[in-house]
Amino acid sequence: MASVHHLVIFYFLSLLLFLINPALSLPLCTDSRAPLTPKTPLAFCSYNESSCCNSTQDLNIKKQFESLNVSQPPCASLLKSILCSQCDPFSAELYTITTSPRQIPVLCNSTVSSDSSQSNQAMNDFCGTVYDSCQNVSIKNSPFSPLLQNQAPPPVNTTSKLSQIWPSRTDFCTNTGGSSTAGSVCFSGEKVSFNATKNTTENIPKEMCLERIGNDTYIDMVAHTDGSNRVFFANQKGQIWLTTVPEMSSGGTLNIDESKPFLDITDEVHFDTSTGLMAIAIHPNFTKNGRFFASFNCDKSDRPGCGGRCACNSDINCDPSKLEEDNGAQPCQYQTVIAEYNTNPSVSAGEARRIFTMGLPYTGHHGGQILFGPDGYLYFMMGDGGGEGDPQNFAQNKKSLLGKIMRFDIDNIPSQEEITRLALWGNYSIPKDNPYMEDTELLPEIWALGLRNPWRCSFDSERSSYFMCGDIGQNYFEEVDLITKHGNYGWRVYEGPGVFAPLQSPGGNTSANSINPIFPVMGYSHSDINKNEGSASITGGYFYRSMTDPCMYGSYLYGDLFATAMWAGIETPNNSGNFTSTKIPFTCASDSPLPCSTVPGSSVPALGYIFSFGQDNKKDVYLLTSSGVYRIVAPSRCNYECAIEKTTIGGPNQSPSSSPSTANILKGSNNNLGSHHQTLSLTSSSTTTISVDHHPLLPATPPDSGHTCRFQSHVLYSI
């Protein structure tokens, strides 16, 4: 069985961002973590399958309930359910309103939105029931305190009645209740649940229509922050261009003068089989400060300024001298770097600041994507460092930054003295709400852990708490993960939803019962792909938020590197948090500005490899492939039918009538997936045979040396 070593970030906003956008129905706890199955069953609150509480929190809730000193059983039962709602998987939203955090959850009343997706439990006038049952009951240290009316907190051990604070049921429900809208939830006395109605067929995309607007190959694309049609394109060599993308349906193409890059850092970048420039990012306030960031690899043996601390070090009981050479490179010869460049008022060729430098133990699996989150912090996606099955178990080691998603504050740069004192890896500070504040075993940079090689992550432009990452598998499964604060995504204990058995473990093992893994929300087995070509690795994408193809709206798009398959992930039922994904047929529009070659014997465009997806300021989605740049266009241009295209195309960029659905963290079963033997054979009508080792997403050695890969003759890289 051939194993492929590919190169290739859930963030949830702080409570403040939840307050800005209350229409979220993502299962999430009030501390921004994902709900998990308690390791020890809860004795007081009945939230054991999926819970925001552990046994300690459960005991504290019991003590709080006992301190209420309520003797009337009907009222006591209701109060218990309200206190235990802290354990509900949707507690982050239950305890949040638009102006301030709540002391109690939003209580359902009888005013239910016509498009509510919460189950009929939301139709119950639960707040009225609570008032009727408890209005004249004396409650010590009542959770229904005047704090809800912004009054001064009552003295400790004060006993009060609801009727003393709210003279009527209407007053009480006005302050404590709320209706279930399409995207929000309310508490009915029971665990939050949703209607079991499927999405309508018009919300499930059937096909994807593309146009080709560029011939060259890029590894990353970032939209300018000025809201214009301008975008940055970067190649693996280290060249970045700023250009204007043509208007949709204009027939225009990318007009990039390759001789005049916006920024050229090829002298810093080590460009080889599995190394190079990995990603670019621009500061949210780029139009004013001009701060530009690049993530790349350098070789300390040929560039003195490259060297940094090795990821294999004594802090994690790792000795780099005991690691073998990998593809001719010494351990930590190659470094992963995040560098900042000052482009205001003019582009400077040299680094303005080194944000991060770390030596890589092996030559593969070093991710490298950077992007700014809606919170303004910089997220950095790092793979497990390479090696067969993460032999050093870096991904589960909380003192290692390998196999992690990191979160940096690059607006508050500490002094060199502080950097040394805190043992930071560069010029950044640690956001105060990073999970190390609760988990002292974690390095402070870590936001999430347990990833193999995250390749392309994105935040949903409409729901900032949705942070999706494609994570490359080893032998069987490619996964899409919904990243949350302190989430553990299982590798190398699990590969996708299945238990993984490493061939060697010099770095030790992590037992399955010692972690609470978050399993993929979507993904595919290698055996799901065309048997002749197999699967290479996942390329994560975007939630589609353009109205160019209204039938695609709200879907999460992702694909396989080999470009023979792409998927659209849909949440079904709406607001249930369960994703299902469907493979989408795709073709090129006959009026594509640049002609599209096809795979012989089919109408499938010969994309070559899908290196990355991109998104512009109009939320149109692009495919960055080895045969050029493609863009998703109106389905009618490929003679595809979309029932709602006629009423939306050419109109304002607004959402369809149906509300966007929400996401969940799925807990998959521990089933083993079938074996897989990989082959590589892609063709196009106009071909040039090249080696498959000229891009970091590709294996250093072809899975089957008897195969070659055929691409379009116009390839950016010299061969």
XYZ file of C-alpha atoms in Angstrom:
719
model
C 0.000 0.000 0.000
C 1.471 3.315 -1.021
C 1.346 6.183 1.450
C 1.486 9.695 0.159
C 3.387 12.438 1.948
C 1.824 15.705 0.886
C 2.708 19.234 1.739
C 0.482 21.040 1.556
C -7.084 26.309 10.565
C -12.603 26.182 14.652
C -12.114 29.310 15.355
C -14.956 30.850 17.120
C -14.972 34.566 17.880
C -14.774 35.871 21.354
C -18.062 36.518 23.087
C -18.062 40.047 21.718
C -18.405 38.841 18.155
C -21.212 36.567 19.147
C -22.945 39.638 20.491
C -22.519 41.420 17.182
C -24.172 38.615 15.257
C -26.834 36.837 17.325
C -28.181 34.816 14.379
C -25.876 31.875 14.932
C -26.958 28.330 15.677
C -23.595 26.672 15.906
C -23.275 24.094 18.701
C -20.771 25.860 20.906
C -20.166 26.436 24.585
C -20.034 29.785 26.343
C -16.236 29.499 26.626
C -15.955 29.189 22.829
C -15.248 25.465 22.901
C -16.996 22.681 21.074
C -19.390 20.471 23.058
C -17.969 17.028 23.797
C -18.997 13.758 25.382
C -18.140 13.940 29.116
C -15.453 11.466 30.114
C -17.272 10.946 33.424
C -21.093 10.828 33.200
C -22.841 13.855 34.646
C -24.719 13.028 37.836
C -26.992 16.075 38.062
C -27.640 17.469 34.590
C -28.872 15.143 31.847
C -26.455 16.234 29.093
C -24.214 13.225 28.620
C -24.263 12.558 24.890
C -22.982 15.979 23.879
C -22.318 18.500 26.596
C -20.659 21.784 27.478
C -20.096 20.536 31.026
C -17.719 18.152 32.697
C -18.291 16.433 36.037
C -16.802 19.361 37.979
C -19.105 21.877 36.323
C -22.028 19.506 36.852
C -21.256 19.407 40.581
C -21.024 23.201 40.727
C -24.444 23.523 39.084
C -25.855 21.110 41.664
C -24.432 23.248 44.465
C -25.868 26.385 42.871
C -29.282 24.719 42.631
C -29.167 23.638 46.278
C -28.252 27.189 47.309
C -31.546 28.432 45.795
C -33.340 26.671 48.639
C -36.572 26.195 46.660
C -39.061 23.853 48.335
C -41.895 23.827 45.765
C -41.219 20.913 43.352
C -42.752 22.420 40.157
C -40.660 25.568 40.403
C -37.582 23.633 41.558
C -37.750 21.345 38.516
C -37.916 24.298 36.144
C -35.025 26.054 37.881
C -32.916 22.910 37.663
C -33.482 22.684 33.916
C -32.575 26.365 33.507
C -29.334 26.027 35.446
C -28.427 22.854 33.562
C -28.911 24.629 30.240
C -25.325 25.808 30.741
C -24.461 22.289 29.579
C -26.560 22.506 26.409
C -24.504 22.169 23.193
C -25.989 25.517 22.093
C -25.258 27.298 25.384
C -23.090 29.945 23.712
C -26.143 31.309 21.987
C -28.665 30.569 24.716
C -26.668 32.783 27.051
C -26.064 35.626 24.610
C -28.169 38.566 23.512
C -27.334 41.582 21.360
C -26.158 43.874 24.142
C -24.608 41.819 26.936
C -24.106 38.273 28.220
C -27.078 36.756 30.002
C -27.352 35.394 33.515
C -29.941 32.873 32.352
C -30.686 31.408 28.917
C -33.101 32.936 26.429
C -36.413 31.405 27.454
C -38.791 30.409 24.674
C -42.077 32.234 24.429
C -44.984 31.627 22.080
C -43.840 34.113 19.428
C -42.194 31.882 16.863
C -40.886 33.070 13.521
C -42.616 31.561 10.500
C -39.283 30.326 9.179
C -38.024 29.007 12.505
C -35.934 25.887 12.169
C -35.986 25.025 15.872
C -38.392 22.246 16.679
C -41.899 22.758 17.997
C -40.465 23.043 21.499
C -39.881 26.727 20.637
C -43.645 27.214 20.384
C -43.983 26.542 24.098
C -44.453 29.607 26.248
C -41.724 28.378 28.562
C -40.997 31.784 30.099
C -44.713 32.070 30.924
C -44.666 28.636 32.533
C -41.664 29.609 34.639
C -43.340 32.820 35.777
C -46.641 31.096 36.630
C -44.858 28.383 38.614
C -42.265 30.533 40.396
C -43.735 34.048 40.673
C -44.579 33.732 44.364
C -41.822 31.314 45.324
C -39.018 32.591 47.522
C -35.693 31.992 45.784
C -32.409 32.562 47.560
C -29.651 34.012 45.314
C -32.117 33.985 42.449
C -30.613 33.690 38.954
C -33.483 35.960 37.848
C -31.778 38.957 39.385
C -32.250 42.637 38.610
C -28.965 42.349 36.673
C -31.156 41.586 33.689
C -32.517 45.115 33.972
C -29.037 46.616 34.469
C -29.776 47.258 38.122
C -27.261 46.931 40.917
C -26.654 43.303 41.975
C -28.530 42.254 45.083
C -26.612 41.433 48.263
C -25.405 37.860 48.698
C -27.925 35.417 50.205
C -30.848 37.687 49.341
C -34.205 35.966 48.958
C -36.645 37.294 46.362
C -39.739 36.427 44.361
C -40.176 36.947 40.619
C -43.262 39.058 41.223
C -41.200 41.468 43.308
C -38.937 42.214 40.329
C -41.422 41.760 37.455
C -45.046 42.541 38.365
C -46.467 40.638 35.400
C -45.786 37.702 33.131
C -45.397 40.106 30.196
C -42.676 42.065 31.993
C -40.862 38.871 32.900
C -40.965 37.424 29.402
C -39.948 40.727 27.847
C -36.753 40.619 29.885
C -36.026 36.905 29.927
C -37.735 35.456 26.877
C -37.213 35.388 23.177
C -38.574 33.744 20.069
C -36.813 31.247 17.881
C -35.875 32.836 14.600
C -34.391 31.119 11.584
C -30.882 31.291 12.947
C -31.277 31.604 16.720
C -32.287 29.290 19.536
C -34.231 29.556 22.771
C -34.561 27.295 25.801
C -37.772 25.356 26.353
C -36.784 23.354 29.415
C -35.247 20.622 27.264
C -32.128 20.162 25.174
C -32.235 22.338 22.055
C -33.380 20.415 18.982
C -34.365 21.240 15.416
C -37.012 20.289 12.918
C -36.256 17.159 10.923
C -37.158 18.758 7.611
C -34.711 18.358 4.780
C -33.432 21.199 2.686
C -35.475 21.770 -0.406
C -34.004 20.537 -3.673
C -33.434 24.075 -4.889
C -30.859 24.524 -2.141
C -28.833 21.495 -3.195
C -26.443 22.379 -6.035
C -26.547 19.920 -8.920
C -23.707 21.117 -11.145
C -20.918 23.661 -11.254
C -20.144 25.878 -14.245
C -16.654 27.334 -14.668
C -14.890 29.830 -16.868
C -11.160 30.018 -17.401
C -9.733 33.518 -17.002
C -6.001 32.874 -16.654
C -3.335 30.485 -17.898
C -0.789 30.775 -15.109
C -0.469 28.754 -11.925
C -0.708 30.254 -8.455
C -0.713 28.813 -4.982
C -2.707 31.507 -3.176
C -5.109 34.367 -3.808
C -6.206 37.136 -1.413
C -8.729 39.907 -2.056
C -7.671 43.508 -1.463
C -9.274 45.031 1.633
C -10.486 48.112 -0.248
C -13.595 46.319 -1.535
C -12.525 46.601 -5.168
C -12.003 43.948 -7.843
C -8.302 43.892 -7.037
C -6.712 40.689 -5.743
C -3.244 39.414 -4.965
C -1.952 36.247 -6.608
C 1.150 34.422 -5.365
C 3.182 31.578 -6.801
C 5.265 29.015 -5.000
C 8.535 30.603 -6.108
C 7.845 33.723 -4.056
C 6.390 36.210 -6.498
C 3.203 38.151 -5.707
C 1.171 40.239 -8.148
C -1.667 42.713 -7.593
C -4.209 42.710 -10.390
C -7.842 43.467 -11.177
C -10.072 40.530 -11.947
C -12.440 41.057 -14.877
C -16.114 41.648 -14.265
C -18.306 38.588 -14.405
C -19.580 37.811 -17.935
C -17.378 40.537 -19.429
C -15.299 38.091 -21.436
C -12.180 39.562 -19.876
C -9.124 37.698 -18.630
C -6.441 38.298 -16.020
C -3.938 40.838 -17.262
C -0.837 40.206 -15.160
C 2.539 41.554 -16.152
C 4.797 38.841 -14.769
C 7.824 41.106 -15.137
C 6.377 43.551 -12.584
C 5.436 41.705 -9.409
C 3.974 43.623 -6.478
C 6.497 41.842 -4.255
C 9.294 39.446 -5.134
C 10.827 37.418 -2.282
C 12.332 34.637 -4.369
C 15.729 35.376 -2.802
C 14.309 34.431 0.598
C 12.209 31.451 -0.439
C 13.593 27.951 -0.828
C 11.611 26.629 -3.775
C 11.825 22.894 -4.252
C 9.782 19.711 -4.242
C 7.941 20.348 -0.987
C 8.963 23.875 -0.088
C 8.317 27.409 -1.246
C 5.899 30.239 -0.611
C 2.816 28.739 0.999
C 0.431 31.640 1.594
C -0.023 35.392 1.776
C -2.214 37.612 3.962
C -2.859 41.326 4.220
C -3.677 43.191 7.393
C -7.394 44.049 7.858
C -6.326 47.700 7.883
C -4.049 47.247 4.871
C -5.346 50.299 3.012
C -3.910 52.478 5.788
C -0.922 50.592 7.143
C 0.244 48.578 4.116
C 1.213 45.560 6.273
C 1.699 42.520 4.036
C 2.516 39.011 5.282
C 3.963 35.957 3.584
C 4.405 32.395 4.829
C 7.238 30.476 3.197
C 10.107 28.043 3.681
C 13.771 28.912 3.733
C 16.941 26.809 3.893
C 19.278 27.770 6.716
C 22.194 26.085 4.974
C 22.180 28.671 2.190
C 20.636 31.696 3.911
C 22.148 32.822 7.237
C 19.089 34.829 8.245
C 16.862 31.791 7.924
C 17.689 29.831 11.065
C 15.300 29.452 13.963
C 14.642 27.095 16.870
C 14.004 23.496 15.864
C 10.496 22.104 16.380
C 12.209 18.956 17.642
C 13.735 20.138 20.926
C 14.338 19.250 24.548
C 11.071 20.873 25.678
C 9.215 17.994 24.063
C 11.899 15.356 24.683
C 12.887 15.302 21.037
C 16.498 15.087 19.882
C 17.033 16.271 16.288
C 20.330 14.394 16.097
C 18.377 11.153 16.309
C 16.161 12.004 13.341
C 17.198 10.680 9.961
C 17.693 12.740 6.828
C 14.545 13.298 4.798
C 14.916 13.630 1.030
C 18.523 14.650 1.509
C 17.745 17.355 4.087
C 19.001 17.397 7.657
C 16.425 17.770 10.462
C 15.420 21.424 10.754
C 17.492 22.463 7.762
C 14.285 23.844 6.327
C 12.405 26.472 8.285
C 8.839 27.690 8.176
C 8.659 31.466 8.246
C 6.054 34.204 8.546
C 7.521 37.526 7.473
C 6.018 41.002 7.335
C 6.672 43.508 4.560
C 5.923 47.207 4.609
C 4.162 48.243 1.402
C 3.093 51.714 2.491
C 3.854 54.092 0.848
C 5.880 51.873 -1.476
C 6.830 48.227 -1.641
C 10.023 47.355 0.187
C 11.944 44.315 -0.985
C 13.247 43.499 2.501
C 11.431 42.163 5.537
C 9.999 44.725 7.914
C 9.665 42.140 10.690
C 10.084 38.401 11.192
C 6.855 37.243 12.818
C 7.663 33.554 13.228
C 10.472 31.101 12.448
C 10.569 27.389 13.286
C 12.759 24.535 12.067
C 10.989 21.580 10.459
C 11.984 18.036 11.456
C 11.105 16.624 8.037
C 10.503 18.068 4.590
C 6.737 17.498 4.416
C 3.488 18.230 6.211
C 4.196 21.807 7.150
C 0.918 23.375 6.062
C 1.811 27.032 6.043
C -1.425 28.905 5.458
C -1.906 32.227 7.196
C -5.086 34.285 7.338
C -6.621 36.971 9.479
C -9.739 36.022 11.373
C -12.744 38.278 11.861
C -11.271 39.076 15.288
C -8.211 40.667 13.677
C -5.802 37.981 14.898
C -3.488 36.062 12.583
C -4.129 32.311 12.299
C -1.332 29.979 11.217
C -1.986 26.410 10.078
C 0.846 23.972 10.764
C 1.108 20.297 9.826
C 2.615 17.522 11.927
C 6.051 18.046 10.390
C 6.120 14.941 8.219
C 7.232 11.379 8.597
C 5.172 8.211 8.217
C 2.200 8.487 10.567
C 3.646 11.360 12.633
C 6.222 9.072 14.286
C 7.091 11.607 16.990
C 3.396 12.104 17.831
C 3.874 15.876 17.460
C 0.202 16.555 16.663
C -0.963 15.372 20.105
C 1.962 16.879 22.016
C 0.698 20.041 23.688
C 4.233 21.421 23.990
C 4.831 21.161 20.246
C 3.530 23.601 17.644
C 3.413 20.892 14.958
C -0.020 19.590 13.970
C -1.620 22.725 15.378
C -3.512 25.849 14.440
C -1.929 28.879 16.063
C -3.351 32.312 16.799
C -1.140 35.406 17.061
C -1.632 39.048 17.948
C 0.615 40.888 15.483
C -0.639 44.366 16.422
C 1.032 44.298 19.830
C 4.682 43.432 19.303
C 6.517 42.656 22.569
C 10.026 43.760 23.408
C 12.952 41.476 22.671
C 13.324 40.933 26.401
C 9.726 39.740 26.647
C 10.073 37.521 23.574
C 13.042 35.817 25.221
C 11.352 35.554 28.606
C 8.217 33.986 27.134
C 10.201 31.787 24.716
C 8.204 33.065 21.759
C 9.109 32.043 18.215
C 9.113 35.577 16.849
C 7.587 39.035 16.963
C 4.034 38.540 18.163
C 2.073 38.509 21.389
C -0.457 35.986 22.675
C -4.179 36.828 22.605
C -5.430 36.713 26.171
C -8.299 34.375 25.334
C -6.166 31.680 23.702
C -6.993 28.309 25.310
C -3.738 28.060 27.282
C -5.466 30.257 29.839
C -7.654 27.249 30.726
C -5.300 24.454 29.699
C -1.904 25.139 31.245
C -0.338 22.195 29.392
C -0.768 23.975 26.051
C 1.780 26.240 24.489
C 0.160 29.694 24.507
C 0.236 30.036 20.705
C -2.078 27.039 20.175
C -5.726 27.507 19.203
C -6.509 23.909 18.129
C -4.555 20.656 17.861
C -4.540 17.147 16.432
C -4.232 17.947 12.716
C -2.091 16.113 10.167
C -1.605 18.690 7.453
C -4.275 21.400 7.176
C -4.429 22.623 3.593
C -6.648 25.629 3.022
C -8.906 26.947 5.732
C -11.466 29.755 5.601
C -13.957 31.663 7.688
C -17.516 31.894 6.412
C -17.958 35.503 5.288
C -21.523 35.575 6.654
C -21.088 33.622 9.892
C -17.810 34.460 11.528
C -17.918 31.521 13.939
C -17.664 29.003 11.091
C -13.988 28.187 10.564
C -13.509 25.290 8.151
C -10.273 23.451 7.375
C -9.415 20.719 4.947
C -6.993 18.321 6.657
C -5.012 15.885 4.531
C -5.266 12.227 5.445
C -2.648 9.508 5.376
C -3.964 6.275 3.908
C -7.736 6.309 3.877
C -9.618 9.512 4.571
C -9.567 13.214 3.674
C -11.464 15.411 6.118
C -13.149 18.782 6.536
C -12.993 19.994 10.118
C -14.976 22.698 11.843
C -12.316 24.347 13.964
C -13.136 25.476 17.482
C -11.096 26.897 20.306
C -9.120 24.105 22.010
C -10.595 21.534 19.653
C -8.650 18.274 19.285
C -9.129 16.782 15.815
C -7.750 13.387 16.648
C -4.624 12.837 14.555
C -2.721 10.552 14.981
C -5.051 8.630 17.275
C -7.610 8.888 14.484
C -7.482 9.385 10.751
C -10.824 10.940 9.919
C -13.469 8.990 11.864
C -11.369 5.813 12.001
C -8.768 4.651 14.508
C -5.226 4.992 13.177
C -2.507 2.433 13.937
C 0.969 3.966 13.522
C 3.738 1.771 12.152
C 6.297 3.243 14.535
C 6.110 5.356 17.677
C 9.503 6.651 18.784
C 7.728 9.711 20.155
C 5.241 7.687 22.175
C 1.506 7.139 21.831
C -1.629 8.930 22.935
C -4.454 6.682 24.104
C -7.875 7.120 22.541
C -9.609 7.434 25.910
C -7.326 10.299 26.968
C -8.705 12.736 24.387
C -12.101 13.981 23.286
C -11.669 14.041 19.514
C -13.799 16.198 17.240
C -14.500 14.170 14.120
C -14.850 15.611 10.622
C -18.069 17.274 9.546
C -17.399 16.246 5.940
C -14.816 14.400 3.917
C -14.272 11.433 1.650
C -12.536 8.092 1.590
C -9.771 7.604 -0.936
C -11.826 4.766 -2.357
C -14.601 7.255 -3.219
C -12.477 8.706 -6.012
C -12.045 7.311 -9.497
C -10.232 4.012 -9.003
C -7.865 4.597 -11.913
C -6.605 7.901 -10.547
C -7.237 7.589 -6.849
C -7.131 10.423 -4.360
C -4.238 12.738 -3.769
C -5.208 15.066 -0.925
C -7.991 17.411 0.039
C -7.985 21.080 -0.884
C -10.224 23.014 1.488
C -12.456 25.729 0.067
C -15.123 28.262 0.969
C -18.748 28.661 1.848
C -20.176 29.961 -1.405
C -21.766 33.370 -0.717
C -22.102 34.843 -4.196
C -25.385 35.173 -6.045
C -23.676 34.379 -9.352
C -24.900 30.820 -8.821
C -27.791 31.143 -6.360
C -28.249 27.368 -6.241
C -24.740 27.075 -4.850
C -25.401 29.666 -2.152
C -24.601 28.454 1.372
C -22.741 25.329 0.237
C -19.241 24.621 1.452
C -17.076 23.787 -1.569
C -13.971 21.644 -1.476
C -12.114 19.338 -3.813
C -9.439 16.719 -4.322
C -6.010 17.808 -5.496
C -6.234 15.511 -8.529
C -9.171 17.636 -9.737
C -11.377 14.708 -10.701
C -13.883 15.424 -7.932
C -15.350 18.382 -6.070
C -18.023 18.428 -3.393
C -20.679 20.767 -1.996
C -21.408 20.372 1.696
C -24.981 21.116 2.764
C -26.439 21.199 6.248
C -29.392 18.859 6.418
C -31.819 19.388 8.072
C -31.477 23.138 8.265
C -29.947 24.300 11.534
C -29.400 20.732 12.678
C -25.638 21.058 12.550
C -25.304 17.920 10.386
C -23.466 18.270 7.093
C -23.921 16.035 4.099
C -21.739 16.433 1.043
C -22.518 15.693 -2.577
C -20.060 15.245 -5.405
C -20.713 17.956 -7.995
C -20.296 17.480 -11.745
C -18.500 20.434 -13.294
C -17.717 21.682 -16.760
C -16.542 24.795 -18.574
C -18.820 27.364 -20.188
C -18.701 27.299 -23.978
C -18.111 31.069 -23.943
C -15.220 30.852 -21.466
C -12.819 33.784 -22.073
C -9.984 31.285 -22.406
C -10.755 27.876 -23.915
C -10.852 24.926 -21.551
C -9.222 21.649 -22.456
C -11.115 18.531 -21.476
C -10.133 15.104 -20.268
C -10.271 12.860 -23.378
C -13.573 11.060 -23.715
C -15.448 13.351 -21.350
C -16.656 16.912 -20.861
C -14.699 17.300 -17.610
C -12.253 20.218 -17.775
C -8.620 19.163 -17.559
C -7.814 21.265 -14.507
C -4.687 19.310 -13.653
C -4.318 19.852 -9.923
C -6.488 22.051 -7.693
C -3.921 23.808 -5.527
C -6.224 26.283 -3.796
C -9.598 27.972 -3.886
C -9.906 31.760 -3.762
C -12.605 34.315 -3.011
C -12.890 37.937 -4.149
C -14.708 40.849 -2.551
C -17.920 39.971 -4.385
C -17.701 36.480 -2.830
C -17.189 34.828 -6.201
C -15.086 31.681 -5.864
C -12.005 30.823 -7.910
C -10.029 27.647 -8.515
C -6.245 27.970 -8.646
C -5.073 24.999 -10.657
C -2.051 23.762 -12.551
C -3.799 24.585 -15.827
C -4.793 28.123 -14.881
C -7.284 30.219 -12.937
C -10.989 29.325 -13.120
C -14.061 31.058 -11.712
C -17.521 29.734 -10.849
C -20.079 31.376 -13.127
C -23.843 31.333 -13.657
C -25.106 27.760 -14.224
C -27.071 28.807 -17.316
C -23.789 29.407 -19.124
C -23.249 25.641 -19.053
C -26.923 24.931 -19.789
C -27.422 23.851 -16.191
C -30.787 24.547 -14.593
C -31.099 26.564 -11.417
C -34.698 27.343 -10.548
C -33.852 30.532 -8.664
C -31.239 31.901 -11.075
C -33.831 33.754 -13.166
C -35.014 35.798 -10.205
C -31.583 36.602 -8.796
C -29.045 36.838 -11.586
C -28.136 40.425 -12.318
C -29.909 41.581 -9.169
C -28.508 42.805 -5.882
C -26.100 40.585 -4.022
C -28.522 39.303 -1.451
C -29.274 36.015 0.185
C -31.894 33.585 -1.150
C -35.163 33.491 0.708
C -34.096 30.460 2.671
C -31.738 31.230 5.518
C -28.180 29.974 5.530
C -27.887 26.813 7.506
C -25.616 26.188 10.452
C -22.823 23.818 11.261
C -22.012 21.226 13.863
C -19.163 19.166 15.111
C -20.044 15.566 14.294
C -18.893 12.746 16.481
C -18.234 9.902 14.090
C -17.979 6.253 14.931
C -14.571 4.662 15.268
C -14.842 2.616 12.129
C -11.814 1.587 10.143
C -11.820 2.563 6.514
C -10.729 0.424 3.614
C -7.241 0.242 2.200
C -6.149 2.282 -0.766
C -3.537 1.994 -3.466
C -2.779 5.251 -5.203
C -2.068 5.811 -8.840
C -1.543 8.979 -10.798
C -2.675 9.538 -14.357
C -4.227 12.776 -15.562
C -4.448 13.851 -19.144
C -5.521 16.784 -21.262
C -5.839 17.348 -24.964
C -2.759 19.575 -25.047
C -0.136 18.058 -22.818
C 3.388 18.261 -21.602
C 4.701 15.410 -19.496
C 6.269 16.665 -16.282
C 7.514 15.232 -13.047
C 4.979 15.190 -10.251
C 7.428 16.567 -7.718
C 7.228 20.234 -8.667
C 4.561 21.273 -6.215
C 4.326 20.997 -2.429
C 0.914 19.340 -2.472
C 2.304 16.452 -4.492
C 4.154 13.408 -3.161
C 7.925 13.705 -3.240
C 7.886 10.323 -4.961
C 4.958 9.408 -7.221
C 2.690 6.788 -5.652
C 3.360 4.571 -8.633
C 6.638 5.281 -10.426
C 5.212 3.827 -13.596
C 2.803 6.723 -13.932
C 3.365 10.229 -15.152
C 1.159 13.244 -14.843
C 0.088 15.237 -17.877
C -0.823 18.885 -17.580
C -1.666 21.728 -19.867
C 1.475 22.827 -21.673
C 1.383 26.283 -20.065
C 2.849 25.607 -16.637
C 4.254 28.344 -14.464
C 7.098 26.335 -13.033
C 10.249 25.654 -15.023
C 10.819 21.950 -15.505
